[in-house]
mmCIF file of C-alpha atoms and ligand atoms in Angstrom:
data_model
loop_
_atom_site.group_PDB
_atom_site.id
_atom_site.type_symbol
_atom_site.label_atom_id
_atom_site.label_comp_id
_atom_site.label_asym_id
_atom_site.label_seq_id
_atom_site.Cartn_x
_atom_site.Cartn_y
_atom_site.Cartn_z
ATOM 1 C CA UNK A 106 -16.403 26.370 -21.058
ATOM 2 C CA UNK A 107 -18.059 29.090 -18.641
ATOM 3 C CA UNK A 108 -18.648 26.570 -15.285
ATOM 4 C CA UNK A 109 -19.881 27.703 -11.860
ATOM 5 C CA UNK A 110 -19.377 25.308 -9.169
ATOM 6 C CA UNK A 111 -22.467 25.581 -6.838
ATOM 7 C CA UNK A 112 -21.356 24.732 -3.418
ATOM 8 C CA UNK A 113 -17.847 25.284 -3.409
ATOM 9 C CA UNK A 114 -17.031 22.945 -0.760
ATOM 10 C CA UNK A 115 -14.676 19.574 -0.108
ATOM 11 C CA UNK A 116 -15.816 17.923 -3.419
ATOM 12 C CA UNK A 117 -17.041 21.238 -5.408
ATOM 13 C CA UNK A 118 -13.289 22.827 -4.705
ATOM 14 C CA UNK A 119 -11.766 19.986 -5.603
ATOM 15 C CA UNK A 120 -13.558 19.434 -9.489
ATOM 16 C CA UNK A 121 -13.183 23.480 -9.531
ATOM 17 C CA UNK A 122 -9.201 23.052 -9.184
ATOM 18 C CA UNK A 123 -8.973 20.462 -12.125
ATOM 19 C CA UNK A 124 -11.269 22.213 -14.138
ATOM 20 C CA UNK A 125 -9.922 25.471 -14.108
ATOM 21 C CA UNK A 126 -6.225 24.257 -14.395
ATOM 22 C CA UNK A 127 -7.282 22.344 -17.941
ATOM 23 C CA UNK A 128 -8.481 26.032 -18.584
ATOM 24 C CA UNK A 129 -12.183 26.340 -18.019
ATOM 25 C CA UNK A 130 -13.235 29.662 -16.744
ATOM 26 C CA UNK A 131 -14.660 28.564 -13.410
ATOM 27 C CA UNK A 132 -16.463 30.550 -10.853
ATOM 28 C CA UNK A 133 -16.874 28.632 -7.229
ATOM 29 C CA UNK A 134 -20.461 29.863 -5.323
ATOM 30 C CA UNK A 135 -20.177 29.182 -1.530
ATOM 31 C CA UNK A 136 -21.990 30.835 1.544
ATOM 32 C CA UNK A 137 -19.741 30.141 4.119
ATOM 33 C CA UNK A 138 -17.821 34.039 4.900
ATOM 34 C CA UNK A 139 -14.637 32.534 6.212
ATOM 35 C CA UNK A 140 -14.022 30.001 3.108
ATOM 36 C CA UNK A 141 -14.540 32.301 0.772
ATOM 37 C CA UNK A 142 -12.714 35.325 2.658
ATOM 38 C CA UNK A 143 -10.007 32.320 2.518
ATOM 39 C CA UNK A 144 -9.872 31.640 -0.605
ATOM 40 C CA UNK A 145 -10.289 34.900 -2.044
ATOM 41 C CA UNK A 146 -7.496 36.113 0.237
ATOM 42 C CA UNK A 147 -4.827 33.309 0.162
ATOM 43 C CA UNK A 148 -6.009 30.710 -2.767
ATOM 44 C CA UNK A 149 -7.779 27.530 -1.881
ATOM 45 C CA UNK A 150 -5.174 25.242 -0.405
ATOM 46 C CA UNK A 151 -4.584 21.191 -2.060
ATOM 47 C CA UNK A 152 -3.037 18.849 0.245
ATOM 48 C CA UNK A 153 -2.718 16.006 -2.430
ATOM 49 C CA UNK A 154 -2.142 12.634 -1.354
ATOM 50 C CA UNK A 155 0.046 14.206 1.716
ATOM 51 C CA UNK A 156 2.520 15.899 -0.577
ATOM 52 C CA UNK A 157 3.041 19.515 0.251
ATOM 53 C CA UNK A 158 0.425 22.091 -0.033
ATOM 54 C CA UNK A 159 -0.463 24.281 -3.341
ATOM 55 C CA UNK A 160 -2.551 27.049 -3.586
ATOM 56 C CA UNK A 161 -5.369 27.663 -6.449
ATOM 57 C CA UNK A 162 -6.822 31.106 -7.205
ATOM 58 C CA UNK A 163 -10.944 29.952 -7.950
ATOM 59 C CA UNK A 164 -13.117 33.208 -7.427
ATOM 60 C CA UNK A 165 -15.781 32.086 -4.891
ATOM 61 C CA UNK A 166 -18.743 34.245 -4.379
ATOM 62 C CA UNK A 167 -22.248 34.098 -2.694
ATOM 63 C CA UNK A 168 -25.264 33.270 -4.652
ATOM 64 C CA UNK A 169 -26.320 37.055 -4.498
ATOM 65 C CA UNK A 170 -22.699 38.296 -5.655
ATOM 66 C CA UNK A 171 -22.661 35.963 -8.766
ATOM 67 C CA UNK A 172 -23.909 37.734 -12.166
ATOM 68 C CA UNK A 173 -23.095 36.190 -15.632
ATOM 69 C CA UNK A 174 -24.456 33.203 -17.742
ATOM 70 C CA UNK A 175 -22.729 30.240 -17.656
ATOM 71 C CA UNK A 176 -22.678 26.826 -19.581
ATOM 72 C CA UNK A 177 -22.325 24.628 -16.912
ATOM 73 C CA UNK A 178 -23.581 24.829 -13.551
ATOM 74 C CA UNK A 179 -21.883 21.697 -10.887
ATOM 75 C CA UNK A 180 -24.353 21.001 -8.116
ATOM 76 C CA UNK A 181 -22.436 20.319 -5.139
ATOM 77 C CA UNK A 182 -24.197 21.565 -2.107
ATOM 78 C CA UNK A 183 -25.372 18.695 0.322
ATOM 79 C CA UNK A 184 -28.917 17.432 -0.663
ATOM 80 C CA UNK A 185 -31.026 18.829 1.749
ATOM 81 C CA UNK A 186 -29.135 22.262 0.901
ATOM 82 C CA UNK A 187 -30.038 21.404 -2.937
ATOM 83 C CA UNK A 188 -33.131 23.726 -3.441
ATOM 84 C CA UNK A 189 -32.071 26.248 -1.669
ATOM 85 C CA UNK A 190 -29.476 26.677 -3.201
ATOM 86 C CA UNK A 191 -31.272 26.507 -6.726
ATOM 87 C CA UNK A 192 -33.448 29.153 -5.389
ATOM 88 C CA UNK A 193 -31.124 31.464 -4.804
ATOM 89 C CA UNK A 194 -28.628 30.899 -8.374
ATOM 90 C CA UNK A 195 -32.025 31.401 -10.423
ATOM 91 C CA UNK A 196 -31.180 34.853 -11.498
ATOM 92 C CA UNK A 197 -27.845 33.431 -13.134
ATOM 93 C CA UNK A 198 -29.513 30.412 -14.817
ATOM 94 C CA UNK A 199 -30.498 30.868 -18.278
ATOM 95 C CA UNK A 200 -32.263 28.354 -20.481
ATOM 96 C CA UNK A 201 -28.866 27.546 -22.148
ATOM 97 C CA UNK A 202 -27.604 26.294 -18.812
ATOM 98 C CA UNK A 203 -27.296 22.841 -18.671
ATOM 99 C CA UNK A 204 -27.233 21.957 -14.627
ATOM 100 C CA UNK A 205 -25.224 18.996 -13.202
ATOM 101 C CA UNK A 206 -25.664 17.273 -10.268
ATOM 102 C CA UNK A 207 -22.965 15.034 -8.885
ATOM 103 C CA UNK A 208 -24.911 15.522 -4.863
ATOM 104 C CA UNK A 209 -25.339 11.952 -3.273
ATOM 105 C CA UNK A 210 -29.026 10.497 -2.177
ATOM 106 C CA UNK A 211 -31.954 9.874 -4.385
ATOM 107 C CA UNK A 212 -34.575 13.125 -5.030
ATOM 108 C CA UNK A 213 -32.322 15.191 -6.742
ATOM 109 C CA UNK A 214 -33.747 15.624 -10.281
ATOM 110 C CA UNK A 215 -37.150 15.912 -8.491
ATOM 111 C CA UNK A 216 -35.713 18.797 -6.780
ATOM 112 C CA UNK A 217 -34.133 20.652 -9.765
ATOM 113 C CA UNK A 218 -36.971 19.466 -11.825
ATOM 114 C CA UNK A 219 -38.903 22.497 -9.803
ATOM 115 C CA UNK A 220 -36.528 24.891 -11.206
ATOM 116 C CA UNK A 221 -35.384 24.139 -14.872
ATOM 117 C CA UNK A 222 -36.787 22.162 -17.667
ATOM 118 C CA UNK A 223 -35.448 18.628 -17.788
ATOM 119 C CA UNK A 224 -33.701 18.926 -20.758
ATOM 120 C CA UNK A 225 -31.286 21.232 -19.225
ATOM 121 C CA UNK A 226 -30.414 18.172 -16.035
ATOM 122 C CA UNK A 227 -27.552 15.981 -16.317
ATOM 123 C CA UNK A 228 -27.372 13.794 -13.826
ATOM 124 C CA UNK A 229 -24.534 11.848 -12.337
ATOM 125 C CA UNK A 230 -23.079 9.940 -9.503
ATOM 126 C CA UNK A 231 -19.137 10.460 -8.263
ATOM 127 C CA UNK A 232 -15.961 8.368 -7.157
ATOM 128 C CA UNK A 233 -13.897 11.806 -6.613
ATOM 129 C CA UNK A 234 -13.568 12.537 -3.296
ATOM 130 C CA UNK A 235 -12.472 15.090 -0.736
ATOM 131 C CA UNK A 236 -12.221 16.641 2.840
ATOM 132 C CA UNK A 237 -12.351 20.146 3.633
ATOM 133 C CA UNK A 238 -10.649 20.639 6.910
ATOM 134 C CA UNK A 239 -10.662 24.120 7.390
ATOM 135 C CA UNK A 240 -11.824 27.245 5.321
ATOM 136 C CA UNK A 241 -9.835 27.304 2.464
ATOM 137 C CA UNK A 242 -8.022 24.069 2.852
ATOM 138 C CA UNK A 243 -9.318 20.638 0.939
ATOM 139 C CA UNK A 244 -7.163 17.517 1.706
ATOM 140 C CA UNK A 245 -7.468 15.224 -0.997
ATOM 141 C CA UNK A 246 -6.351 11.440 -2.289
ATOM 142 C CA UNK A 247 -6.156 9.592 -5.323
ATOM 143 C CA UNK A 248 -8.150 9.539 -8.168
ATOM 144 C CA UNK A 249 -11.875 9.072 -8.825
ATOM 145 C CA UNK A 250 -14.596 8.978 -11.895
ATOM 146 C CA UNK A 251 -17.573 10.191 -12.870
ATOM 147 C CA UNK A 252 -20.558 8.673 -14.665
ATOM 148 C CA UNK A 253 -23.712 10.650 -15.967
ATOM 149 C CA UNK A 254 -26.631 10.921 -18.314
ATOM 150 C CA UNK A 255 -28.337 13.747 -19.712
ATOM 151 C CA UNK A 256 -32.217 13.353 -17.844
ATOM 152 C CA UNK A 257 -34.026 14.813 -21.005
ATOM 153 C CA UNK A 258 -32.950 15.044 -24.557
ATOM 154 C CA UNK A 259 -29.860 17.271 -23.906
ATOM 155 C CA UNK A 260 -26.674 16.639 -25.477
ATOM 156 C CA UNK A 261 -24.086 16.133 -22.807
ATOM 157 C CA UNK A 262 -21.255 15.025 -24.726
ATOM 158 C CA UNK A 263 -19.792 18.771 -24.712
ATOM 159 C CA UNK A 264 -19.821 18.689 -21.074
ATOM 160 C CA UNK A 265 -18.209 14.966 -21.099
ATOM 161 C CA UNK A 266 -15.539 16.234 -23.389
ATOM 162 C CA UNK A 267 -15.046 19.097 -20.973
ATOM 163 C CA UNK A 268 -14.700 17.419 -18.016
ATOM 164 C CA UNK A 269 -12.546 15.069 -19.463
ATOM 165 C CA UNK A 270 -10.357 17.439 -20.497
ATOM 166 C CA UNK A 271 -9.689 18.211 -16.977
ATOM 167 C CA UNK A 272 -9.264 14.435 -16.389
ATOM 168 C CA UNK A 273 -12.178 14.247 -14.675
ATOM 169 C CA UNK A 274 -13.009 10.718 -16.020
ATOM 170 C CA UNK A 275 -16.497 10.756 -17.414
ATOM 171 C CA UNK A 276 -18.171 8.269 -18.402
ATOM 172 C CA UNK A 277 -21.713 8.559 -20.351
ATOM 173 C CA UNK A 278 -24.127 6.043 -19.069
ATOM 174 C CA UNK A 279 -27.945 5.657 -20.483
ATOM 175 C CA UNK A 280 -28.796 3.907 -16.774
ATOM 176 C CA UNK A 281 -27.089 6.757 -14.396
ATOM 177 C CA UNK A 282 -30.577 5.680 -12.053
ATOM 178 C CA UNK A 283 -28.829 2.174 -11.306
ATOM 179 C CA UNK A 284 -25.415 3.744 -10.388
ATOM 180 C CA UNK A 285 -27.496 6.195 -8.022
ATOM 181 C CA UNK A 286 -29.318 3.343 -6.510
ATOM 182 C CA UNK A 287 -26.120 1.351 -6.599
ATOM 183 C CA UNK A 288 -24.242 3.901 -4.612
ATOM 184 C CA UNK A 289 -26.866 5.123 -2.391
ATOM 185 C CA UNK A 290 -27.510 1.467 -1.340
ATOM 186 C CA UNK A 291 -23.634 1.414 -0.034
ATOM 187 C CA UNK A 292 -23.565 5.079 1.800
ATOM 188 C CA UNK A 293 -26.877 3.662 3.511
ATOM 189 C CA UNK A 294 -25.315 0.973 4.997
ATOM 190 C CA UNK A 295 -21.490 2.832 5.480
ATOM 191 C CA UNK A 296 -23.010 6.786 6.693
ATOM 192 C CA UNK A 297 -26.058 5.896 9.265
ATOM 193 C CA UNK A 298 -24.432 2.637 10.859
ATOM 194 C CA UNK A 299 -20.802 4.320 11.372
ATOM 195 C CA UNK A 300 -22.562 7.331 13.202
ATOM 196 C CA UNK A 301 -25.247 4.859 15.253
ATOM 197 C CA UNK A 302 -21.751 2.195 16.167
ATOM 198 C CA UNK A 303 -19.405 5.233 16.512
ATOM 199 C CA UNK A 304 -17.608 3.389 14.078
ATOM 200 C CA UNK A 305 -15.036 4.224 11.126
ATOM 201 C CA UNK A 306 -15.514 1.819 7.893
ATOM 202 C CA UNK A 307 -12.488 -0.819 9.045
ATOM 203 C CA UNK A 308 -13.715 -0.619 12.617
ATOM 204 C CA UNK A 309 -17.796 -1.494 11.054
ATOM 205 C CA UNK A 310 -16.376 -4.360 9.473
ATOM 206 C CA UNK A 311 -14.648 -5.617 12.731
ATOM 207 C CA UNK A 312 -18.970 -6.040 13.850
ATOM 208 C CA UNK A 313 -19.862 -10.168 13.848
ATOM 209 C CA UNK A 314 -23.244 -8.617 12.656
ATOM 210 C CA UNK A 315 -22.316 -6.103 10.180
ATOM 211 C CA UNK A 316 -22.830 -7.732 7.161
ATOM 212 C CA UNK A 317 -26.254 -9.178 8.249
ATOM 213 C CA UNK A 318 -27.294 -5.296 9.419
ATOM 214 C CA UNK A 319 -26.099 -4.237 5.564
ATOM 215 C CA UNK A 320 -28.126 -7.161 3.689
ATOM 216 C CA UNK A 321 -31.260 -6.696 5.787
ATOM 217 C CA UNK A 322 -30.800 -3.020 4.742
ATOM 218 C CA UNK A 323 -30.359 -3.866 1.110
ATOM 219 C CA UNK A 324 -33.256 -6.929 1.097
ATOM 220 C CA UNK A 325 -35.248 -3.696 1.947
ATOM 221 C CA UNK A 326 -33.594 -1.016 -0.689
ATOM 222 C CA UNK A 327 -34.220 -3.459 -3.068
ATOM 223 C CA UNK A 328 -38.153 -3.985 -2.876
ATOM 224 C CA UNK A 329 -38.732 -0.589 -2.712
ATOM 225 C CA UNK A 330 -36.160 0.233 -5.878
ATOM 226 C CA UNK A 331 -38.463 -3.385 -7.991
ATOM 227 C CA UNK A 332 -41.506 -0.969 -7.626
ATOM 228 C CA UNK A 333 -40.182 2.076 -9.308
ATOM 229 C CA UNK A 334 -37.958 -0.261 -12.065
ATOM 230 C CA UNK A 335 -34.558 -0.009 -10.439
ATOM 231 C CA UNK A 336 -32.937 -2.792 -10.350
ATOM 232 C CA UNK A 337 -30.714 -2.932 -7.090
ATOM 233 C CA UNK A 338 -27.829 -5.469 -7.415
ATOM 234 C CA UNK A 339 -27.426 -6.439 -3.629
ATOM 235 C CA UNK A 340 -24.422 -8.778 -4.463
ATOM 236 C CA UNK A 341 -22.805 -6.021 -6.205
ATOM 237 C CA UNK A 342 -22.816 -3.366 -3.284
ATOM 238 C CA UNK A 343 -22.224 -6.519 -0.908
ATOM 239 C CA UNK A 344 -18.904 -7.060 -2.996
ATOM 240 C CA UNK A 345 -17.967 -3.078 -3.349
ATOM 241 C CA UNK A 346 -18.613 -2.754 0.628
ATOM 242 C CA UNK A 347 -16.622 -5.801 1.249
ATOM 243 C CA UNK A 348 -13.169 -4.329 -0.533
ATOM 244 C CA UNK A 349 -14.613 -0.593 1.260
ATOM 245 C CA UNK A 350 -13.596 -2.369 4.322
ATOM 246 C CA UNK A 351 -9.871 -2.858 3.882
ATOM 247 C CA UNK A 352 -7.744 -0.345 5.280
ATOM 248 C CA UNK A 353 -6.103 -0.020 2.184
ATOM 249 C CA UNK A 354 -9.224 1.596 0.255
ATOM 250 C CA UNK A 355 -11.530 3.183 2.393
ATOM 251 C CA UNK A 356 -11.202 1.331 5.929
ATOM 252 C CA UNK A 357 -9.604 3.928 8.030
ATOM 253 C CA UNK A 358 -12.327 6.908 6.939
ATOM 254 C CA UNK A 359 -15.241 8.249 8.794
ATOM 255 C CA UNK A 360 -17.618 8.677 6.077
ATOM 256 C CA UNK A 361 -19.135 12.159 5.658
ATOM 257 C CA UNK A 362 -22.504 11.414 7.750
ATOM 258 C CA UNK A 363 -20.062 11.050 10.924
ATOM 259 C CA UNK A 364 -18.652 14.052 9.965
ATOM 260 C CA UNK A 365 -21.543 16.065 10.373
ATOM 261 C CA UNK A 366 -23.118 14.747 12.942
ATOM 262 C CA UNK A 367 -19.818 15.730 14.614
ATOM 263 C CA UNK A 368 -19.946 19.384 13.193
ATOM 264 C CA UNK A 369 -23.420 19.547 14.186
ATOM 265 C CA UNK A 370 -25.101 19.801 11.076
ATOM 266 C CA UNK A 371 -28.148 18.396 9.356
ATOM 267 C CA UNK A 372 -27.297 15.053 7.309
ATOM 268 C CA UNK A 373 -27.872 13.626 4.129
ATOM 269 C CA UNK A 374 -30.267 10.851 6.042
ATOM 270 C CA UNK A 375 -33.863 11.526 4.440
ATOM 271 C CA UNK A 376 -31.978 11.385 0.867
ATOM 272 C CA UNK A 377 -30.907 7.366 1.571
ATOM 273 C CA UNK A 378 -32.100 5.285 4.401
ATOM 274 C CA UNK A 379 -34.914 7.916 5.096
ATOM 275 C CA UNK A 380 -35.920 8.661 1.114
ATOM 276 C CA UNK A 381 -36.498 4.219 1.122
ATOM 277 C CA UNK A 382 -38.295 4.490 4.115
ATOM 278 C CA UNK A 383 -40.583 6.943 2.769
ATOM 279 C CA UNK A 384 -41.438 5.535 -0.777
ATOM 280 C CA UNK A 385 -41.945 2.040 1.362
ATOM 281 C CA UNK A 386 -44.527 3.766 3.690
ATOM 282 C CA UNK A 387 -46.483 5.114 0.623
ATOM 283 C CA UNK A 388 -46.254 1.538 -1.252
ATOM 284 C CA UNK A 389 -47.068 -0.683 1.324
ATOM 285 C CA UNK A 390 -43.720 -2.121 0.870
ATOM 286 C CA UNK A 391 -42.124 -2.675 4.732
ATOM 287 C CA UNK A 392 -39.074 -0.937 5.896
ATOM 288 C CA UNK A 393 -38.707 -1.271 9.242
ATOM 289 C CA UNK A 394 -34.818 -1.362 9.427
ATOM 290 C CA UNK A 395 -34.354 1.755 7.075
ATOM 291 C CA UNK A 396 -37.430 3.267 9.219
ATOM 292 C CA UNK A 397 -35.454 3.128 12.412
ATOM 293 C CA UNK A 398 -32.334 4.168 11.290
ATOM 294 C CA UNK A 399 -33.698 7.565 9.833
ATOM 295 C CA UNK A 400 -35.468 7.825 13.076
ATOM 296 C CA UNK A 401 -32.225 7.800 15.317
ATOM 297 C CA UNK A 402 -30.116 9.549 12.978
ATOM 298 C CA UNK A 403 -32.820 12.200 13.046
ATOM 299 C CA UNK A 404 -32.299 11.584 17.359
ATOM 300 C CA UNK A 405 -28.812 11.816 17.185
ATOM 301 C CA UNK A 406 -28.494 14.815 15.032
ATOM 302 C CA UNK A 407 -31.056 16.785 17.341
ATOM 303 C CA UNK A 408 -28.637 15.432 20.667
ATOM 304 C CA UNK A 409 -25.142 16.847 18.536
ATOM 305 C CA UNK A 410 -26.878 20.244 17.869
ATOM 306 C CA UNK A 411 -28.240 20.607 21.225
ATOM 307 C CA UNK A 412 -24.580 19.842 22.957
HETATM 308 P P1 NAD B 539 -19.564 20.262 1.747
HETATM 309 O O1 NAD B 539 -20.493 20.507 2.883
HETATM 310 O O2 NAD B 539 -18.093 20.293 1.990
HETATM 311 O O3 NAD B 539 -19.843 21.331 0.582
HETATM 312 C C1 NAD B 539 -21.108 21.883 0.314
HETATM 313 C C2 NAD B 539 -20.915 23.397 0.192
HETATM 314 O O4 NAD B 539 -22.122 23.966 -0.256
HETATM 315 C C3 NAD B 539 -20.565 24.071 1.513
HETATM 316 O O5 NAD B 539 -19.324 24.746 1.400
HETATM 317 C C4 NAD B 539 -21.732 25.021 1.766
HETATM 318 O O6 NAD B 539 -21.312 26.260 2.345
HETATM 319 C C5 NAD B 539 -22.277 25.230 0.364
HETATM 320 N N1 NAD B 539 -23.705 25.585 0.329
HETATM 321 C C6 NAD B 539 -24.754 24.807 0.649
HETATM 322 N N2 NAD B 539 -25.915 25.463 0.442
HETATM 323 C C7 NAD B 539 -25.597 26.683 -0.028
HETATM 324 C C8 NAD B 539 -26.350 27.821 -0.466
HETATM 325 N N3 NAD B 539 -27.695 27.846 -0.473
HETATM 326 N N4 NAD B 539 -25.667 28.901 -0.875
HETATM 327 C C9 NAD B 539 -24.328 28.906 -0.893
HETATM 328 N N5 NAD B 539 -23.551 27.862 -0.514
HETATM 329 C C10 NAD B 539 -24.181 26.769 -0.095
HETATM 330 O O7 NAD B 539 -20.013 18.897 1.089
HETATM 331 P P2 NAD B 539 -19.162 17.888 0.164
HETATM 332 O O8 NAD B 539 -18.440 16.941 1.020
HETATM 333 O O9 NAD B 539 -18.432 18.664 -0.866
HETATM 334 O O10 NAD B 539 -20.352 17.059 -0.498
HETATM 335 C C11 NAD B 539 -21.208 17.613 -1.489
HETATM 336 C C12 NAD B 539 -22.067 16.488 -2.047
HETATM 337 O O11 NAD B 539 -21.218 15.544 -2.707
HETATM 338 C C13 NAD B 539 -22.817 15.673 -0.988
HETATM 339 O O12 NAD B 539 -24.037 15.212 -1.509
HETATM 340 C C14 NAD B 539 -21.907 14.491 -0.736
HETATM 341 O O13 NAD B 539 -22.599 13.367 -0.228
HETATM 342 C C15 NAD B 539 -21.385 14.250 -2.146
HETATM 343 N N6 NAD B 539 -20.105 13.575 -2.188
HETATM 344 C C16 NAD B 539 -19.061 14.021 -1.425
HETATM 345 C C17 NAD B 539 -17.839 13.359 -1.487
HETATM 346 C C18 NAD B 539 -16.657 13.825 -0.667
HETATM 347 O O14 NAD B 539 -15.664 13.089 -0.609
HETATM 348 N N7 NAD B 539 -16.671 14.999 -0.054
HETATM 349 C C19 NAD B 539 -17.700 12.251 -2.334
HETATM 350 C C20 NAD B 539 -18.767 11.862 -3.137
HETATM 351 C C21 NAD B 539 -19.972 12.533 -3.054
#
């Protein structure tokens, strides 16, 4: 299969690797110079699960450089950096191209809904992870999984099969909404509250509070998700952010939020807390918690890029 990896960063690099390797022709699109002068220079570096390094060959391009049609098109770009980037891979989407997104938040398929017909959006939600550390260099642990459903009437096994191929494991779902929902509910509780308590994941869970902060954030999540038909399982994420907490799985991790508030960019804030927030506002459905949190994550990231 012909795949282009839009936003060839930590996660997009690492699905690019295991795609190409099971022998998909795959084409990474990035706009940061020094990664892709990186890349294309010395290979994309793998630190796997601290074992020693390997490099990758992945051509990585910018938007304008890419030409070609391809089958597959992985969004990976943060979400606010979603349309944009859509905008600017339009000449290389045909109406063949079936468009994944695997981007965390809620909004997405509104977003590439502006671009493409919906029968070309597949939609998913993502275990994998990754950290890029410097240009050219992921560091990466584990395994992960994928789930996702085709939004219109598209046919997604192909890409299923594809990606499974590369031992990707991809699951089809007819409910890939919930599993949004589901996960967004846990990165807005991990992401905002580890940036506001200077806190990694273990360290949250050391707070008395914590676990009140996350169901008051989740009694919220979940009114707003009853009035658009999502149903938001708060003992579910309670029970997934409980085993989070142990060093062993995810304790000792900064989640990606702190990451770039550190780095000084815009974050992934009005896609969770702030996208509740909003819908709550219009519906008359209170918020106040997931209000305030958007409001000084919005604070903080204004203080990180002014220092
Ligand atoms: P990242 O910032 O490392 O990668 C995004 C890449 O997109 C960057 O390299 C950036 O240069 C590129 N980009 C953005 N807009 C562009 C444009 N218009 N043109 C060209 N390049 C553009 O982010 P990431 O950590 O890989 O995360 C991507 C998404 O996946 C996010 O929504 C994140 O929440 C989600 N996610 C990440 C992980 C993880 O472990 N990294 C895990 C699960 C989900």
């Amino acid at each position: 299969m012909k795949i282009a990896i839009a936003g060839f960063g930590a996660l997009g690099a690492r699905l690019g690797v295991k795609l190409q390797t099971a022998g998909h022709e795959v084409t990474g699109i990035d706009g940061w110079p020094a990664h892709i002068a990186a890349i294309n220079t010395n290979g994309l570096t793998v630190i796997h699960d601290n074992q020693a390094p390997r490099k990758y060959f992945v051509p990585v391009m910018t938007a304008q450089e890419v030409t070609g049609e391809f089958d597959l098109i992985i969004l990976l770009t943060k979400t606010p950096q979603l349309d944009r980037m859509l905008t600017d891979i339009a000449p290389v989407i045909t109406k063949k191209t079936q468009l994944l997104v695997l981007s965390n938040g809620l909004g997405n398929i509104e977003v590439i809904e502006k671009h493409v017909a919906r029968d070309q959006i597949l939609a998913g939600v993502t275990l994998w992870t990754s950290s890029l550390v410097k240009p050219g260099e992921i560091h990466t642990t584990g395994s992960g999984s994928i789930k996702l459903q085709a939004i219109g009437h598209a046919n997604a096994k192909p890409v299923v099969d594809a990606m499974n191929q590369a031992g990707l494991h991809v699951e089809l779902t007819d409910d890939v909404l919930t599993a949004i929902w589901h996960k967004a509910g846990i990165n807005s509780v991990l992401n905002p509250l580890s940036v506001l308590l200077d806190a990694n994941i273990a360290e949250f869970g050391t707070a008395g509070n914590g676990m009140d902060l996350a169901l008051t954030i989740l009694n919220e999540i979940q009114k707003v998700g009853a009035l658009q038909g999502i149903k938001v399982d708060i003992a579910a994420i309670m029970s997934d952010l409980t085993n989070l907490l142990k060093p062993e799985n995810a304790g000792n991790h900064y989640p990606s939020m702190y990451q770039d508030i550190q780095n000084g960019k815009r974050t992934e804030i009005d896609f969770l807390n702030g996208y509740f927030a909003k819908i709550g506002q219009q519906e008359d459905v209170p918020t106040p918690l997931n209000m305030m949190i958007t409001h000084l994550i919005h604070a903080k990231e204004d203080i990180e890029r002014v220092k």
